[in-house]
mmCIF file of N, CA and C in Angstrom:
data_model
loop_
_atom_site.group_PDB
_atom_site.id
_atom_site.type_symbol
_atom_site.label_atom_id
_atom_site.label_comp_id
_atom_site.label_asym_id
_atom_site.label_seq_id
_atom_site.Cartn_x
_atom_site.Cartn_y
_atom_site.Cartn_z
ATOM 1 N N MET A 1 0.934 -1.182 0.067
ATOM 2 C CA MET A 1 0.010 -0.023 0.069
ATOM 3 C C MET A 1 0.984 1.357 0.025
ATOM 4 N N SER A 2 0.599 2.203 -0.836
ATOM 5 C CA SER A 2 1.464 3.414 -1.074
ATOM 6 C C SER A 2 1.133 4.268 0.201
ATOM 7 N N ALA A 3 2.128 5.157 0.375
ATOM 8 C CA ALA A 3 2.029 6.070 1.684
ATOM 9 C C ALA A 3 0.761 6.955 1.526
ATOM 10 N N PRO A 4 0.415 7.697 0.415
ATOM 11 C CA PRO A 4 -0.789 8.358 0.413
ATOM 12 C C PRO A 4 -2.027 7.391 0.694
ATOM 13 N N GLN A 5 -2.095 6.290 0.186
ATOM 14 C CA GLN A 5 -3.187 5.320 0.340
ATOM 15 C C GLN A 5 -3.313 4.996 1.768
ATOM 16 N N SER A 6 -2.016 4.653 2.485
ATOM 17 C CA SER A 6 -2.003 4.341 3.772
ATOM 18 C C SER A 6 -2.546 5.481 4.717
ATOM 19 N N ASP A 7 -2.212 6.610 4.362
ATOM 20 C CA ASP A 7 -2.572 7.807 5.085
ATOM 21 C C ASP A 7 -4.063 7.962 5.053
ATOM 22 N N TRP A 8 -4.598 7.876 3.806
ATOM 23 C CA TRP A 8 -6.045 7.988 3.641
ATOM 24 C C TRP A 8 -6.900 6.860 4.473
ATOM 25 N N THR A 9 -6.400 5.682 4.394
ATOM 26 C CA THR A 9 -6.979 4.536 5.093
ATOM 27 C C THR A 9 -6.895 4.816 6.575
ATOM 28 N N ALA A 10 -5.787 5.328 7.050
ATOM 29 C CA ALA A 10 -5.719 5.671 8.472
ATOM 30 C C ALA A 10 -6.766 6.739 8.926
ATOM 31 N N ARG A 11 -6.747 7.833 8.131
ATOM 32 C CA ARG A 11 -7.834 8.892 8.264
ATOM 33 C C ARG A 11 -9.226 8.418 8.265
ATOM 34 N N LEU A 12 -9.457 7.561 7.355
ATOM 35 C CA LEU A 12 -10.886 6.998 7.259
ATOM 36 C C LEU A 12 -11.114 6.163 8.536
ATOM 37 N N GLN A 13 -10.192 5.305 9.029
ATOM 38 C CA GLN A 13 -10.308 4.558 10.229
ATOM 39 C C GLN A 13 -10.570 5.399 11.412
ATOM 40 N N ARG A 14 -9.816 6.498 11.606
ATOM 41 C CA ARG A 14 -10.053 7.405 12.687
ATOM 42 C C ARG A 14 -11.380 8.020 12.719
ATOM 43 N N TRP A 15 -11.942 8.315 11.453
ATOM 44 C CA TRP A 15 -13.188 9.064 11.272
ATOM 45 C C TRP A 15 -14.346 7.966 11.786
ATOM 46 N N CYS A 16 -14.058 6.715 11.319
ATOM 47 C CA CYS A 16 -15.016 5.611 11.703
ATOM 48 C C CYS A 16 -15.049 5.416 13.238
ATOM 49 N N THR A 17 -13.916 5.490 13.774
ATOM 50 C CA THR A 17 -13.664 5.269 15.246
ATOM 51 C C THR A 17 -14.385 6.338 15.972
ATOM 52 N N GLU A 18 -14.163 7.595 15.541
ATOM 53 C CA GLU A 18 -14.889 8.745 16.173
ATOM 54 C C GLU A 18 -16.372 8.668 15.979
ATOM 55 N N GLY A 19 -16.879 8.210 14.966
ATOM 56 C CA GLY A 19 -18.347 8.020 14.760
ATOM 57 C C GLY A 19 -18.816 6.984 15.705
ATOM 58 N N ALA A 20 -18.106 5.802 15.913
ATOM 59 C CA ALA A 20 -18.510 4.785 16.772
ATOM 60 C C ALA A 20 -18.384 5.162 18.404
ATOM 61 N N GLU A 21 -17.509 6.101 18.562
ATOM 62 C CA GLU A 21 -17.525 6.677 19.917
ATOM 63 C C GLU A 21 -18.727 7.529 20.146
ATOM 64 N N LEU A 22 -18.999 8.418 19.138
ATOM 65 C CA LEU A 22 -20.130 9.246 19.168
ATOM 66 C C LEU A 22 -21.430 8.433 19.477
ATOM 67 N N CYS A 23 -21.651 7.303 18.865
ATOM 68 C CA CYS A 23 -22.837 6.524 19.129
ATOM 69 C C CYS A 23 -22.819 5.828 20.375
ATOM 70 N N GLU A 24 -21.655 5.407 20.939
ATOM 71 C CA GLU A 24 -21.476 4.992 22.211
ATOM 72 C C GLU A 24 -21.914 5.974 23.306
ATOM 73 N N GLN A 25 -21.474 7.190 22.990
ATOM 74 C CA GLN A 25 -21.767 8.231 24.058
ATOM 75 C C GLN A 25 -23.211 8.580 23.903
ATOM 76 N N ALA A 26 -24.009 8.374 22.913
ATOM 77 C CA ALA A 26 -25.413 8.516 22.789
ATOM 78 C C ALA A 26 -26.195 7.527 23.576
ATOM 79 N N GLY A 27 -25.511 6.420 23.839
ATOM 80 C CA GLY A 27 -26.090 5.373 24.828
ATOM 81 C C GLY A 27 -27.262 4.696 24.160
ATOM 82 N N ASN A 28 -28.424 4.836 25.013
ATOM 83 C CA ASN A 28 -29.723 4.270 24.551
ATOM 84 C C ASN A 28 -30.527 5.386 24.121
ATOM 85 N N ASP A 29 -30.148 6.513 23.732
ATOM 86 C CA ASP A 29 -30.980 7.744 23.324
ATOM 87 C C ASP A 29 -31.419 7.546 21.897
ATOM 88 N N PRO A 30 -32.596 7.007 21.535
ATOM 89 C CA PRO A 30 -32.913 6.719 20.219
ATOM 90 C C PRO A 30 -32.882 8.030 19.439
ATOM 91 N N GLU A 31 -33.218 9.186 19.940
ATOM 92 C CA GLU A 31 -33.233 10.415 19.146
ATOM 93 C C GLU A 31 -31.856 10.834 18.698
ATOM 94 N N GLN A 32 -30.937 10.645 19.499
ATOM 95 C CA GLN A 32 -29.553 10.932 19.121
ATOM 96 C C GLN A 32 -28.987 9.901 18.077
ATOM 97 N N LEU A 33 -29.301 8.622 18.243
ATOM 98 C CA LEU A 33 -28.890 7.664 17.475
ATOM 99 C C LEU A 33 -29.585 7.825 15.976
ATOM 100 N N LEU A 34 -30.961 8.108 16.201
ATOM 101 C CA LEU A 34 -31.542 8.441 14.840
ATOM 102 C C LEU A 34 -30.868 9.608 14.073
ATOM 103 N N ALA A 35 -30.484 10.618 14.711
ATOM 104 C CA ALA A 35 -29.798 11.689 14.166
ATOM 105 C C ALA A 35 -28.529 11.248 13.428
ATOM 106 N N VAL A 36 -27.720 10.465 14.057
ATOM 107 C CA VAL A 36 -26.575 9.865 13.379
ATOM 108 C C VAL A 36 -26.869 9.034 12.196
ATOM 109 N N LEU A 37 -28.025 8.293 12.290
ATOM 110 C CA LEU A 37 -28.493 7.515 11.144
ATOM 111 C C LEU A 37 -28.789 8.431 10.021
ATOM 112 N N ARG A 38 -29.568 9.476 10.318
ATOM 113 C CA ARG A 38 -30.046 10.381 9.270
ATOM 114 C C ARG A 38 -28.799 11.137 8.658
ATOM 115 N N GLN A 39 -27.757 11.376 9.393
ATOM 116 C CA GLN A 39 -26.576 12.079 8.697
ATOM 117 C C GLN A 39 -25.825 11.082 7.925
ATOM 118 N N LEU A 40 -25.794 9.797 8.524
ATOM 119 C CA LEU A 40 -24.973 8.774 7.580
ATOM 120 C C LEU A 40 -25.830 8.480 6.246
ATOM 121 N N GLU A 41 -27.108 8.575 6.345
ATOM 122 C CA GLU A 41 -27.858 8.359 5.139
ATOM 123 C C GLU A 41 -27.736 9.454 4.189
ATOM 124 N N GLN A 42 -27.638 10.764 4.649
ATOM 125 C CA GLN A 42 -27.499 11.967 3.825
ATOM 126 C C GLN A 42 -26.245 11.900 3.146
ATOM 127 N N LEU A 43 -25.186 11.466 3.997
ATOM 128 C CA LEU A 43 -23.792 11.545 3.537
ATOM 129 C C LEU A 43 -23.732 10.472 2.458
ATOM 130 N N HIS A 44 -24.236 9.367 2.579
ATOM 131 C CA HIS A 44 -24.334 8.236 1.584
ATOM 132 C C HIS A 44 -25.008 8.805 0.362
ATOM 133 N N ARG A 45 -26.080 9.422 0.474
ATOM 134 C CA ARG A 45 -26.711 9.918 -0.750
ATOM 135 C C ARG A 45 -25.741 10.963 -1.442
ATOM 136 N N ASP A 46 -25.284 11.901 -0.645
ATOM 137 C CA ASP A 46 -24.546 12.911 -1.288
ATOM 138 C C ASP A 46 -23.323 12.278 -2.014
ATOM 139 N N LEU A 47 -22.614 11.284 -1.446
ATOM 140 C CA LEU A 47 -21.488 10.693 -2.114
ATOM 141 C C LEU A 47 -22.017 9.954 -3.228
ATOM 142 N N GLN A 48 -22.914 9.124 -3.103
ATOM 143 C CA GLN A 48 -23.566 8.410 -4.316
ATOM 144 C C GLN A 48 -23.850 9.221 -5.362
ATOM 145 N N ASP A 49 -24.648 10.265 -5.184
ATOM 146 C CA ASP A 49 -25.137 11.036 -6.444
ATOM 147 C C ASP A 49 -24.148 12.124 -6.757
ATOM 148 N N GLY A 50 -23.186 12.407 -6.038
ATOM 149 C CA GLY A 50 -22.077 13.431 -6.335
ATOM 150 C C GLY A 50 -20.777 12.886 -6.753
ATOM 151 N N SER A 51 -19.874 12.879 -5.620
ATOM 152 C CA SER A 51 -18.538 12.519 -5.795
ATOM 153 C C SER A 51 -18.321 11.174 -6.594
ATOM 154 N N PHE A 52 -19.045 10.165 -6.095
ATOM 155 C CA PHE A 52 -18.868 8.841 -6.555
ATOM 156 C C PHE A 52 -19.356 8.729 -8.088
ATOM 157 N N ARG A 53 -20.514 9.183 -8.301
ATOM 158 C CA ARG A 53 -21.014 9.186 -9.667
ATOM 159 C C ARG A 53 -19.963 9.990 -10.690
ATOM 160 N N ASN A 54 -19.476 11.165 -10.164
ATOM 161 C CA ASN A 54 -18.622 12.006 -10.948
ATOM 162 C C ASN A 54 -17.332 11.272 -11.161
ATOM 163 N N SER A 55 -16.972 10.383 -10.288
ATOM 164 C CA SER A 55 -15.678 9.779 -10.393
ATOM 165 C C SER A 55 -15.647 8.499 -11.260
ATOM 166 N N LEU A 56 -16.882 7.916 -11.647
ATOM 167 C CA LEU A 56 -16.870 6.809 -12.449
ATOM 168 C C LEU A 56 -16.338 6.919 -13.711
ATOM 169 N N PRO A 57 -15.471 6.006 -13.993
ATOM 170 C CA PRO A 57 -14.690 5.924 -15.364
ATOM 171 C C PRO A 57 -15.680 6.042 -16.693
ATOM 172 N N SER A 58 -15.288 6.732 -17.625
ATOM 173 C CA SER A 58 -16.124 6.765 -18.914
ATOM 174 C C SER A 58 -15.733 5.691 -19.865
ATOM 175 N N ASP A 59 -14.526 5.218 -19.599
ATOM 176 C CA ASP A 59 -13.978 4.151 -20.472
ATOM 177 C C ASP A 59 -14.670 2.836 -19.939
ATOM 178 N N ARG A 60 -15.160 1.999 -20.912
ATOM 179 C CA ARG A 60 -15.915 0.798 -20.615
ATOM 180 C C ARG A 60 -15.039 -0.253 -19.967
ATOM 181 N N HIS A 61 -13.731 -0.298 -20.316
ATOM 182 C CA HIS A 61 -12.829 -1.225 -19.784
ATOM 183 C C HIS A 61 -12.590 -0.867 -18.293
ATOM 184 N N GLN A 62 -12.319 0.344 -17.935
ATOM 185 C CA GLN A 62 -12.074 0.793 -16.617
ATOM 186 C C GLN A 62 -13.237 0.637 -15.630
ATOM 187 N N LEU A 63 -14.424 0.820 -16.349
ATOM 188 C CA LEU A 63 -15.720 0.731 -15.578
ATOM 189 C C LEU A 63 -15.825 -0.726 -15.283
ATOM 190 N N TYR A 64 -15.681 -1.600 -16.109
ATOM 191 C CA TYR A 64 -15.672 -3.033 -15.930
ATOM 192 C C TYR A 64 -14.735 -3.653 -14.830
ATOM 193 N N LYS A 65 -13.498 -2.956 -14.727
ATOM 194 C CA LYS A 65 -12.583 -3.291 -13.690
ATOM 195 C C LYS A 65 -13.168 -2.847 -12.357
ATOM 196 N N LEU A 66 -13.723 -1.694 -12.303
ATOM 197 C CA LEU A 66 -14.178 -1.083 -11.043
ATOM 198 C C LEU A 66 -15.414 -2.189 -10.543
ATOM 199 N N LEU A 67 -16.288 -2.446 -11.384
ATOM 200 C CA LEU A 67 -17.367 -3.274 -11.074
ATOM 201 C C LEU A 67 -16.792 -4.679 -10.585
ATOM 202 N N GLN A 68 -15.929 -5.310 -11.274
ATOM 203 C CA GLN A 68 -15.242 -6.510 -10.757
ATOM 204 C C GLN A 68 -14.722 -6.288 -9.423
ATOM 205 N N ALA A 69 -14.030 -5.234 -9.087
ATOM 206 C CA ALA A 69 -13.469 -4.913 -7.842
ATOM 207 C C ALA A 69 -14.553 -4.858 -6.701
ATOM 208 N N MET A 70 -15.615 -4.080 -7.096
ATOM 209 C CA MET A 70 -16.812 -4.067 -6.219
ATOM 210 C C MET A 70 -17.294 -5.317 -5.823
ATOM 211 N N GLU A 71 -17.585 -6.217 -6.789
ATOM 212 C CA GLU A 71 -18.111 -7.493 -6.579
ATOM 213 C C GLU A 71 -17.094 -8.365 -5.682
ATOM 214 N N GLN A 72 -15.752 -8.243 -5.935
ATOM 215 C CA GLN A 72 -14.868 -8.996 -5.068
ATOM 216 C C GLN A 72 -14.843 -8.471 -3.655
ATOM 217 N N ASN A 73 -15.086 -7.219 -3.503
ATOM 218 C CA ASN A 73 -14.872 -6.604 -2.124
ATOM 219 C C ASN A 73 -16.148 -6.290 -1.601
ATOM 220 N N GLY A 74 -17.343 -6.807 -1.774
ATOM 221 C CA GLY A 74 -18.540 -6.701 -1.003
ATOM 222 C C GLY A 74 -19.578 -6.017 -1.777
ATOM 223 N N GLY A 75 -19.529 -5.658 -2.942
ATOM 224 C CA GLY A 75 -20.756 -5.207 -3.664
ATOM 225 C C GLY A 75 -20.972 -3.617 -3.373
ATOM 226 N N TRP A 76 -22.163 -3.244 -3.701
ATOM 227 C CA TRP A 76 -22.680 -1.897 -3.534
ATOM 228 C C TRP A 76 -23.037 -1.617 -2.076
ATOM 229 N N PRO A 77 -22.528 -0.532 -1.381
ATOM 230 C CA PRO A 77 -22.870 -0.144 -0.064
ATOM 231 C C PRO A 77 -24.242 0.335 0.040
ATOM 232 N N TYR A 78 -25.107 -0.229 0.731
ATOM 233 C CA TYR A 78 -26.476 0.192 0.905
ATOM 234 C C TYR A 78 -26.779 0.351 2.459
ATOM 235 N N ILE A 79 -27.520 1.433 2.730
ATOM 236 C CA ILE A 79 -27.953 1.583 4.157
ATOM 237 C C ILE A 79 -29.521 1.442 4.223
ATOM 238 N N PRO A 80 -29.952 0.214 4.800
ATOM 239 C CA PRO A 80 -31.299 -0.068 4.685
ATOM 240 C C PRO A 80 -32.005 0.738 5.839
ATOM 241 N N ARG A 81 -33.203 1.129 5.431
ATOM 242 C CA ARG A 81 -34.010 2.072 6.401
ATOM 243 C C ARG A 81 -35.053 1.187 6.951
ATOM 244 N N LEU A 82 -35.144 1.260 8.340
ATOM 245 C CA LEU A 82 -36.310 0.476 8.956
ATOM 246 C C LEU A 82 -37.511 1.310 8.572
ATOM 247 N N GLN A 83 -38.567 0.501 8.416
ATOM 248 C CA GLN A 83 -39.874 1.032 8.089
ATOM 249 C C GLN A 83 -40.771 1.214 9.302
ATOM 250 N N LEU A 84 -41.744 2.085 9.085
ATOM 251 C CA LEU A 84 -42.774 2.289 10.244
ATOM 252 C C LEU A 84 -43.405 0.904 10.542
ATOM 253 N N LYS A 85 -43.616 0.076 9.570
ATOM 254 C CA LYS A 85 -44.206 -1.279 9.811
ATOM 255 C C LYS A 85 -43.351 -2.082 10.677
ATOM 256 N N THR A 86 -42.047 -2.002 10.533
ATOM 257 C CA THR A 86 -41.266 -2.584 11.479
ATOM 258 C C THR A 86 -41.356 -2.347 12.878
ATOM 259 N N PHE A 87 -41.404 -1.095 13.186
ATOM 260 C CA PHE A 87 -41.570 -0.574 14.580
ATOM 261 C C PHE A 87 -43.053 -1.031 15.055
ATOM 262 N N MET A 88 -44.130 -0.989 14.242
ATOM 263 C CA MET A 88 -45.384 -1.403 14.577
ATOM 264 C C MET A 88 -45.392 -2.846 14.970
ATOM 265 N N GLU A 89 -44.684 -3.720 14.230
ATOM 266 C CA GLU A 89 -44.531 -5.125 14.469
ATOM 267 C C GLU A 89 -43.831 -5.534 15.722
ATOM 268 N N LEU A 90 -42.750 -4.668 16.015
ATOM 269 C CA LEU A 90 -41.960 -4.771 17.302
ATOM 270 C C LEU A 90 -42.907 -4.450 18.600
ATOM 271 N N LEU A 91 -43.898 -3.658 18.342
ATOM 272 C CA LEU A 91 -44.866 -3.123 19.493
ATOM 273 C C LEU A 91 -45.862 -4.273 19.594
ATOM 274 N N GLU A 92 -46.043 -5.100 18.838
ATOM 275 C CA GLU A 92 -47.182 -6.061 18.902
ATOM 276 C C GLU A 92 -47.196 -6.888 20.211
ATOM 277 N N PRO A 93 -48.424 -7.174 20.798
ATOM 278 C CA PRO A 93 -48.362 -7.933 22.024
ATOM 279 C C PRO A 93 -47.661 -9.252 21.897
ATOM 280 N N GLY A 94 -46.982 -9.755 22.803
ATOM 281 C CA GLY A 94 -46.364 -11.110 22.664
ATOM 282 C C GLY A 94 -44.820 -10.985 22.173
ATOM 283 N N HIS A 95 -44.524 -9.728 21.585
ATOM 284 C CA HIS A 95 -43.152 -9.696 21.316
ATOM 285 C C HIS A 95 -42.353 -9.352 22.515
ATOM 286 N N GLU A 96 -41.198 -10.183 22.588
ATOM 287 C CA GLU A 96 -40.275 -9.955 23.730
ATOM 288 C C GLU A 96 -39.486 -8.801 23.585
ATOM 289 N N PRO A 97 -39.344 -7.820 24.434
ATOM 290 C CA PRO A 97 -38.576 -6.627 24.376
ATOM 291 C C PRO A 97 -37.062 -7.119 24.368
ATOM 292 N N GLY A 98 -36.304 -6.436 23.409
ATOM 293 C CA GLY A 98 -34.847 -6.845 23.359
ATOM 294 C C GLY A 98 -34.483 -7.955 22.506
ATOM 295 N N THR A 99 -35.640 -8.668 21.786
ATOM 296 C CA THR A 99 -35.441 -9.712 20.902
ATOM 297 C C THR A 99 -35.953 -9.326 19.552
ATOM 298 N N PRO A 100 -35.391 -8.613 18.732
ATOM 299 C CA PRO A 100 -36.012 -8.183 17.436
ATOM 300 C C PRO A 100 -36.393 -9.465 16.588
ATOM 301 N N ASP A 101 -37.619 -9.315 16.003
ATOM 302 C CA ASP A 101 -37.943 -10.417 15.019
ATOM 303 C C ASP A 101 -37.199 -10.116 13.786
ATOM 304 N N GLN A 102 -36.396 -11.111 13.310
ATOM 305 C CA GLN A 102 -35.579 -11.061 12.236
ATOM 306 C C GLN A 102 -36.314 -10.739 10.989
ATOM 307 N N SER A 103 -37.471 -11.286 10.827
ATOM 308 C CA SER A 103 -38.185 -10.997 9.591
ATOM 309 C C SER A 103 -38.779 -9.463 9.516
ATOM 310 N N ALA A 104 -38.942 -8.955 10.682
ATOM 311 C CA ALA A 104 -39.334 -7.520 10.743
ATOM 312 C C ALA A 104 -38.248 -6.595 10.422
ATOM 313 N N LEU A 105 -36.915 -6.995 10.937
ATOM 314 C CA LEU A 105 -35.834 -6.124 10.704
ATOM 315 C C LEU A 105 -35.396 -6.280 9.181
ATOM 316 N N ALA A 106 -35.750 -7.213 8.611
ATOM 317 C CA ALA A 106 -35.327 -7.482 7.084
ATOM 318 C C ALA A 106 -36.227 -6.602 6.289
ATOM 319 N N ALA A 107 -37.221 -5.937 6.663
ATOM 320 C CA ALA A 107 -38.165 -5.188 5.888
ATOM 321 C C ALA A 107 -37.564 -3.935 5.326
#
């Protein structure tokens, strides 16, 4: 890994660590955690529709190489959004608190 790439990777790791610490400090406050999720989702959209889209190669061969790399390294990043239906299902009588229904979380 080259020095600039190594520095970039280290900066990204520090940023992720700081985000994780922020979430840990939020504790069990759903409003604060929701604010973090909303900011992450907005950042994701901004990157996807802006910088990432603008950085895509116009050359078919280079684009194919990028798609291959994406497939090998985990595919397209996606931030799933819990739906109101999911929360309603979690509130149904008989649902054990602290044990999310896996089918509801997949919605």
